[in-house]
Amino acid sequence: MTGLDSATPRTPATTGPDAGPTAPRRTTPPRRARPGSPPAPRATLALTSAATAVALMTYTAPAVTLPGTAAALHTSLSAQAWLLNGTPLGLAALLLVAGSLADDYGRRRVFLAGTLALGLTTVLGAVTTSTWQFTLARVAQGAASAALLASSLGLIVHAFPSPRGRLHATGVWGAFVSGGIALGPLLAGALPGWRLAYAVLGGAALIVAALGTRALSESRAPRHGRPDVPGALAFGLALVALVAALTLGRDGWLRAPVGLLLAATVALTAVFWLVERRSATPMIDLSLLRHRRFLASSAGGLFTGLAVIGLFTFLPALLQRALGLSPLDTAWLFLLWSGVSFVVALQAKRLAGRMPPRRQLALGFVLHAVAAVSMLGALGSGTWTRLLPGLLIGGVGSGLLNAALPLVAVESVPPERAAMGSGAQQTFRYVGSCAGVALTIAIATSAGSLTRGADVAMVVSAALAAAGAVIVAALR
């Protein structure tokens, strides 16, 4: 069955003595997917990919609008990490519980709820007037994105049960991750004002939600238990404490508040571990941590956030300040990186059978490390052309990562726990993103000058990527 190719049968014309020229012709309304009906693979892939792209566009839009947003909201330099980290904070805090809820209560239901909530909260972000309001709206956008991202791969696994079909579908989905990353800054830079950009993105999410109510079929793998609310609270608070510690570290890493926040992070992580061990329906099955494939998937997500997302989220703002580029010029420049990433992720399925996904992850990390090193001194050179080789190489590495990560995620867990596997890997990815963005901003803004700080941040990013390559390669 191919989904969109399976049309609804037509009603035969009336024949017999009662048939006449005035007999009304019966027509059959377009088929509407219902819970429990067979999935429509093409429609499922199109809608989940579109929603994913909108979520990633919302995620990356502030990359080029940060100076303007900070000026409009009167945000201090040290607090700008919260403007960027709101969405990954919500993502990381709720991806695990969203994946479990999708498996237990219905992936279609969670996907539609998340897409609708993303539209509403993004429009809400467009009308905020203060830093804390904007940050809360971004956290809510992240929570909504968590629901749609965690459930989308579960919907794809259900719609594409064969390994060949799943390989194609996850490759397309990963390409739309890169596409959303590419288009978000471009849209935000092209529109006259960041508020209008958020309004447009919110409207796009609402349209996808409306289309999904007709085209998606329900699937679930229930465990018959209550949602793991205590685990979600412990994990979310631990993440907030970590991001706060890294943000305050800019003013001194040995200060008491930083140490207390790091201690709170460790304590809350221990609480989360204990809650998960005792819960009948945990957000994450801790026994999976004994499997190398799951560890490789988690490490791939974590170091993608730390090294790749952490650097490239704040680098556009650095370029605007150091080189005087406009938001639109910066967006076009970064389209080189994200556009190459999109093309590579879309074509990476051709590597199937030639290069295992784990090795593909390792190669992606190595290429990012090379890219970061090649950009050393670029901001101090006074010209954007010095960035071109690094953006091209980094785009290839990012594309390989985005193509391999979803496939590794769904293969690292049993098929009935696909949404949880996706949620777990993406949780590590956005935990790494939160930490990476905060760390990059702290390093870049505390070195005396932005150019020197940017170079130090690039060296740290390259070292993290190299560590990710070694760890993923070691976990055979």
CSV table of N, CA and C in Angstrom, one decimal, residues 192-287:
chain,number,residue,atom,x,y,z
A,192,PRO,N,10.7,42.2,7.5
A,192,PRO,CA,11.0,43.4,8.3
A,192,PRO,C,10.6,43.3,9.7
A,193,GLY,N,11.5,42.7,10.5
A,193,GLY,CA,11.2,42.6,11.9
A,193,GLY,C,11.1,41.2,12.4
A,194,TRP,N,11.6,40.9,13.6
A,194,TRP,CA,11.6,39.5,14.1
A,194,TRP,C,10.1,39.2,14.5
A,195,ARG,N,9.3,40.1,14.9
A,195,ARG,CA,8.0,39.8,15.3
A,195,ARG,C,7.1,39.3,14.2
A,196,LEU,N,7.3,39.8,13.0
A,196,LEU,CA,6.6,39.3,11.8
A,196,LEU,C,7.0,37.9,11.5
A,197,ALA,N,8.3,37.6,11.6
A,197,ALA,CA,8.9,36.3,11.3
A,197,ALA,C,8.2,35.3,12.2
A,198,TYR,N,8.0,35.6,13.5
A,198,TYR,CA,7.4,34.6,14.4
A,198,TYR,C,5.9,34.4,14.1
A,199,ALA,N,5.3,35.5,13.7
A,199,ALA,CA,3.8,35.4,13.3
A,199,ALA,C,3.7,34.5,12.1
A,200,VAL,N,4.6,34.6,11.1
A,200,VAL,CA,4.5,33.8,9.9
A,200,VAL,C,4.8,32.3,10.2
A,201,LEU,N,5.8,32.0,11.1
A,201,LEU,CA,6.1,30.7,11.5
A,201,LEU,C,4.9,30.1,12.3
A,202,GLY,N,4.3,30.8,13.1
A,202,GLY,CA,3.2,30.3,13.9
A,202,GLY,C,2.0,30.0,13.0
A,203,GLY,N,1.8,30.8,12.0
A,203,GLY,CA,0.7,30.5,11.0
A,203,GLY,C,1.0,29.2,10.2
A,204,ALA,N,2.3,29.0,9.9
A,204,ALA,CA,2.6,27.8,9.1
A,204,ALA,C,2.4,26.5,10.0
A,205,ALA,N,2.7,26.6,11.3
A,205,ALA,CA,2.5,25.5,12.1
A,205,ALA,C,1.0,25.1,12.3
A,206,LEU,N,0.2,26.2,12.4
A,206,LEU,CA,-1.3,26.0,12.5
A,206,LEU,C,-1.8,25.3,11.2
A,207,ILE,N,-1.3,25.7,10.0
A,207,ILE,CA,-1.8,25.1,8.8
A,207,ILE,C,-1.4,23.6,8.7
A,208,VAL,N,-0.2,23.2,9.2
A,208,VAL,CA,0.2,21.8,9.2
A,208,VAL,C,-0.6,21.0,10.1
A,209,ALA,N,-1.0,21.6,11.3
A,209,ALA,CA,-1.8,20.9,12.3
A,209,ALA,C,-3.2,20.6,11.6
A,210,ALA,N,-3.7,21.6,10.9
A,210,ALA,CA,-5.1,21.4,10.3
A,210,ALA,C,-5.0,20.3,9.3
A,211,LEU,N,-4.0,20.3,8.4
A,211,LEU,CA,-3.8,19.2,7.4
A,211,LEU,C,-3.7,17.9,8.1
A,212,GLY,N,-3.0,17.8,9.2
A,212,GLY,CA,-2.7,16.5,9.8
A,212,GLY,C,-3.9,15.9,10.4
A,213,THR,N,-4.9,16.6,10.7
A,213,THR,CA,-6.2,16.0,11.3
A,213,THR,C,-6.9,15.2,10.2
A,214,ARG,N,-6.6,15.4,9.0
A,214,ARG,CA,-7.3,14.6,7.9
A,214,ARG,C,-6.4,13.5,7.4
A,215,ALA,N,-5.1,13.6,7.4
A,215,ALA,CA,-4.2,12.7,6.7
A,215,ALA,C,-3.5,11.7,7.5
A,216,LEU,N,-3.4,11.9,8.8
A,216,LEU,CA,-2.6,11.0,9.7
A,216,LEU,C,-3.5,9.9,10.3
A,217,SER,N,-2.9,8.8,10.5
A,217,SER,CA,-3.5,7.6,11.1
A,217,SER,C,-2.9,7.5,12.5
A,218,GLU,N,-3.7,6.9,13.4
A,218,GLU,CA,-3.2,6.8,14.8
A,218,GLU,C,-2.4,5.5,15.0
A,219,SER,N,-1.4,5.5,15.8
A,219,SER,CA,-0.7,4.3,16.2
A,219,SER,C,-0.2,4.5,17.6
A,220,ARG,N,0.0,3.4,18.3
A,220,ARG,CA,0.4,3.4,19.7
A,220,ARG,C,1.0,2.1,20.1
A,221,ALA,N,1.7,2.1,21.2
A,221,ALA,CA,2.2,0.8,21.8
A,221,ALA,C,2.1,1.0,23.3
A,222,PRO,N,0.9,1.0,23.9
A,222,PRO,CA,0.7,1.4,25.3
A,222,PRO,C,1.3,0.5,26.3
A,223,ARG,N,1.8,1.1,27.4
A,223,ARG,CA,2.3,0.3,28.5
A,223,ARG,C,1.4,0.3,29.7
A,224,HIS,N,0.3,1.0,29.6
A,224,HIS,CA,-0.8,1.0,30.6
A,224,HIS,C,-0.3,1.5,32.0
A,225,GLY,N,0.2,2.7,32.0
A,225,GLY,CA,0.7,3.3,33.2
A,225,GLY,C,0.5,4.8,33.2
A,226,ARG,N,0.8,5.5,34.3
A,226,ARG,CA,0.7,6.9,34.3
A,226,ARG,C,1.9,7.6,33.7
A,227,PRO,N,1.7,8.8,33.2
A,227,PRO,CA,2.9,9.6,32.7
A,227,PRO,C,3.9,9.9,33.9
A,228,ASP,N,5.1,9.9,33.5
A,228,ASP,CA,6.2,10.0,34.5
A,228,ASP,C,6.4,11.5,34.8
A,229,VAL,N,5.5,12.1,35.5
A,229,VAL,CA,5.6,13.5,35.8
A,229,VAL,C,6.7,13.8,36.8
A,230,PRO,N,7.0,13.1,37.9
A,230,PRO,CA,8.1,13.3,38.7
A,230,PRO,C,9.4,13.3,38.0
A,231,GLY,N,9.6,12.3,37.1
A,231,GLY,CA,10.8,12.2,36.3
A,231,GLY,C,11.0,13.4,35.4
A,232,ALA,N,9.9,13.9,34.8
A,232,ALA,CA,10.0,15.0,33.9
A,232,ALA,C,10.4,16.3,34.7
A,233,LEU,N,9.8,16.5,35.9
A,233,LEU,CA,10.1,17.6,36.7
A,233,LEU,C,11.6,17.6,37.2
A,234,ALA,N,12.1,16.4,37.6
A,234,ALA,CA,13.5,16.3,38.1
A,234,ALA,C,14.4,16.6,36.9
A,235,PHE,N,14.1,16.0,35.8
A,235,PHE,CA,15.0,16.2,34.6
A,235,PHE,C,15.0,17.7,34.2
A,236,GLY,N,13.8,18.3,34.1
A,236,GLY,CA,13.7,19.7,33.6
A,236,GLY,C,14.4,20.6,34.6
A,237,LEU,N,14.3,20.4,35.9
A,237,LEU,CA,15.0,21.3,36.9
A,237,LEU,C,16.5,21.1,36.8
A,238,ALA,N,16.9,19.9,36.6
A,238,ALA,CA,18.4,19.7,36.5
A,238,ALA,C,18.9,20.4,35.3
A,239,LEU,N,18.2,20.4,34.2
A,239,LEU,CA,18.6,21.1,33.0
A,239,LEU,C,18.7,22.6,33.2
A,240,VAL,N,17.6,23.2,33.8
A,240,VAL,CA,17.6,24.6,34.1
A,240,VAL,C,18.8,25.0,35.0
A,241,ALA,N,19.1,24.2,36.0
A,241,ALA,CA,20.3,24.5,36.9
A,241,ALA,C,21.6,24.5,36.1
A,242,LEU,N,21.7,23.5,35.1
A,242,LEU,CA,22.9,23.4,34.3
A,242,LEU,C,23.1,24.6,33.4
A,243,VAL,N,22.0,25.0,32.7
A,243,VAL,CA,22.1,26.2,31.8
A,243,VAL,C,22.4,27.5,32.6
A,244,ALA,N,21.7,27.6,33.8
A,244,ALA,CA,22.0,28.8,34.6
A,244,ALA,C,23.4,28.8,35.1
A,245,ALA,N,24.0,27.7,35.4
A,245,ALA,CA,25.4,27.6,35.9
A,245,ALA,C,26.3,28.0,34.7
A,246,LEU,N,26.1,27.5,33.5
A,246,LEU,CA,26.9,27.9,32.4
A,246,LEU,C,26.8,29.3,32.0
A,247,THR,N,25.6,29.9,32.2
A,247,THR,CA,25.3,31.3,31.8
A,247,THR,C,26.0,32.2,32.8
A,248,LEU,N,25.9,31.9,34.1
A,248,LEU,CA,26.6,32.7,35.1
A,248,LEU,C,28.1,32.5,35.1
A,249,GLY,N,28.6,31.4,34.5
A,249,GLY,CA,30.0,31.2,34.5
A,249,GLY,C,30.8,32.2,33.7
A,250,ARG,N,30.1,33.0,32.9
A,250,ARG,CA,30.8,34.1,32.2
A,250,ARG,C,31.4,35.1,33.1
A,251,ASP,N,30.8,35.3,34.3
A,251,ASP,CA,31.4,36.2,35.2
A,251,ASP,C,32.3,35.6,36.2
A,252,GLY,N,32.7,34.4,36.0
A,252,GLY,CA,33.6,33.7,36.9
A,252,GLY,C,33.1,32.3,37.3
A,253,TRP,N,34.0,31.3,36.9
A,253,TRP,CA,33.5,29.9,37.1
A,253,TRP,C,33.7,29.4,38.5
A,254,LEU,N,34.5,30.1,39.3
A,254,LEU,CA,34.7,29.6,40.7
A,254,LEU,C,33.8,30.3,41.7
A,255,ARG,N,32.8,31.1,41.2
A,255,ARG,CA,31.9,31.8,42.2
A,255,ARG,C,30.9,30.8,42.8
A,256,ALA,N,30.5,31.1,44.0
A,256,ALA,CA,29.6,30.2,44.8
A,256,ALA,C,28.3,29.9,44.0
A,257,PRO,N,27.6,30.9,43.4
A,257,PRO,CA,26.4,30.5,42.7
A,257,PRO,C,26.6,29.5,41.6
A,258,VAL,N,27.7,29.6,40.9
A,258,VAL,CA,28.0,28.6,39.9
A,258,VAL,C,28.1,27.2,40.5
A,259,GLY,N,28.9,27.1,41.5
A,259,GLY,CA,29.1,25.9,42.2
A,259,GLY,C,27.9,25.3,42.8
A,260,LEU,N,27.0,26.1,43.4
A,260,LEU,CA,25.8,25.6,43.9
A,260,LEU,C,24.8,25.1,42.8
A,261,LEU,N,24.8,25.8,41.7
A,261,LEU,CA,23.9,25.3,40.6
A,261,LEU,C,24.4,24.0,40.0
A,262,LEU,N,25.7,23.9,39.9
A,262,LEU,CA,26.3,22.6,39.4
A,262,LEU,C,26.0,21.5,40.3
A,263,ALA,N,26.1,21.8,41.6
A,263,ALA,CA,25.8,20.7,42.6
A,263,ALA,C,24.3,20.4,42.6
A,264,ALA,N,23.4,21.4,42.3
A,264,ALA,CA,22.0,21.1,42.2
A,264,ALA,C,21.7,20.2,40.9
A,265,THR,N,22.5,20.5,39.9
A,265,THR,CA,22.4,19.7,38.7
A,265,THR,C,22.7,18.2,38.9
A,266,VAL,N,23.7,18.0,39.6
A,266,VAL,CA,24.1,16.6,40.0
A,266,VAL,C,23.1,15.9,40.9
A,267,ALA,N,22.6,16.7,41.9
A,267,ALA,CA,21.6,16.1,42.8
A,267,ALA,C,20.3,15.8,42.1
A,268,LEU,N,19.8,16.7,41.3
A,268,LEU,CA,18.6,16.5,40.6
A,268,LEU,C,18.7,15.4,39.5
A,269,THR,N,19.9,15.2,38.9
A,269,THR,CA,20.1,14.1,38.0
A,269,THR,C,20.0,12.8,38.8
A,270,ALA,N,20.6,12.8,40.0
A,270,ALA,CA,20.5,11.5,40.8
A,270,ALA,C,19.0,11.2,41.2
A,271,VAL,N,18.2,12.3,41.5
A,271,VAL,CA,16.8,12.1,41.8
A,271,VAL,C,16.1,11.5,40.5
A,272,PHE,N,16.4,12.1,39.4
A,272,PHE,CA,15.8,11.6,38.1
A,272,PHE,C,16.1,10.1,37.9
A,273,TRP,N,17.4,9.7,38.2
A,273,TRP,CA,17.8,8.3,38.0
A,273,TRP,C,17.0,7.4,38.9
A,274,LEU,N,16.8,7.8,40.2
A,274,LEU,CA,16.1,7.0,41.2
A,274,LEU,C,14.6,6.9,40.8
A,275,VAL,N,14.0,8.0,40.3
A,275,VAL,CA,12.6,8.0,39.9
A,275,VAL,C,12.4,7.1,38.8
A,276,GLU,N,13.3,7.1,37.8
A,276,GLU,CA,13.2,6.3,36.6
A,276,GLU,C,13.3,4.8,37.0
A,277,ARG,N,14.2,4.5,37.9
A,277,ARG,CA,14.4,3.1,38.3
A,277,ARG,C,13.1,2.5,39.0
A,278,ARG,N,12.4,3.4,39.7
A,278,ARG,CA,11.2,2.9,40.5
A,278,ARG,C,9.9,3.1,39.7
A,279,SER,N,9.9,3.8,38.6
A,279,SER,CA,8.6,4.1,37.9
A,279,SER,C,8.2,2.9,37.1
A,280,ALA,N,6.9,2.6,37.1
A,280,ALA,CA,6.4,1.5,36.3
A,280,ALA,C,6.4,1.8,34.8
A,281,THR,N,6.3,3.1,34.5
A,281,THR,CA,6.3,3.6,33.1
A,281,THR,C,7.3,4.7,33.0
A,282,PRO,N,8.6,4.5,33.0
A,282,PRO,CA,9.6,5.5,33.0
A,282,PRO,C,9.7,6.2,31.7
A,283,MET,N,10.2,7.5,31.7
A,283,MET,CA,10.4,8.2,30.5
A,283,MET,C,11.4,7.5,29.6
A,284,ILE,N,12.4,6.9,30.2
A,284,ILE,CA,13.4,6.2,29.5
A,284,ILE,C,13.7,4.9,30.2
A,285,ASP,N,13.8,3.8,29.4
A,285,ASP,CA,14.1,2.5,30.0
A,285,ASP,C,15.6,2.5,30.3
A,286,LEU,N,16.0,2.5,31.5
A,286,LEU,CA,17.4,2.6,31.9
A,286,LEU,C,18.2,1.4,31.5
A,287,SER,N,17.5,0.3,31.2
A,287,SER,CA,18.3,-0.9,30.8
A,287,SER,C,18.9,-0.7,29.4
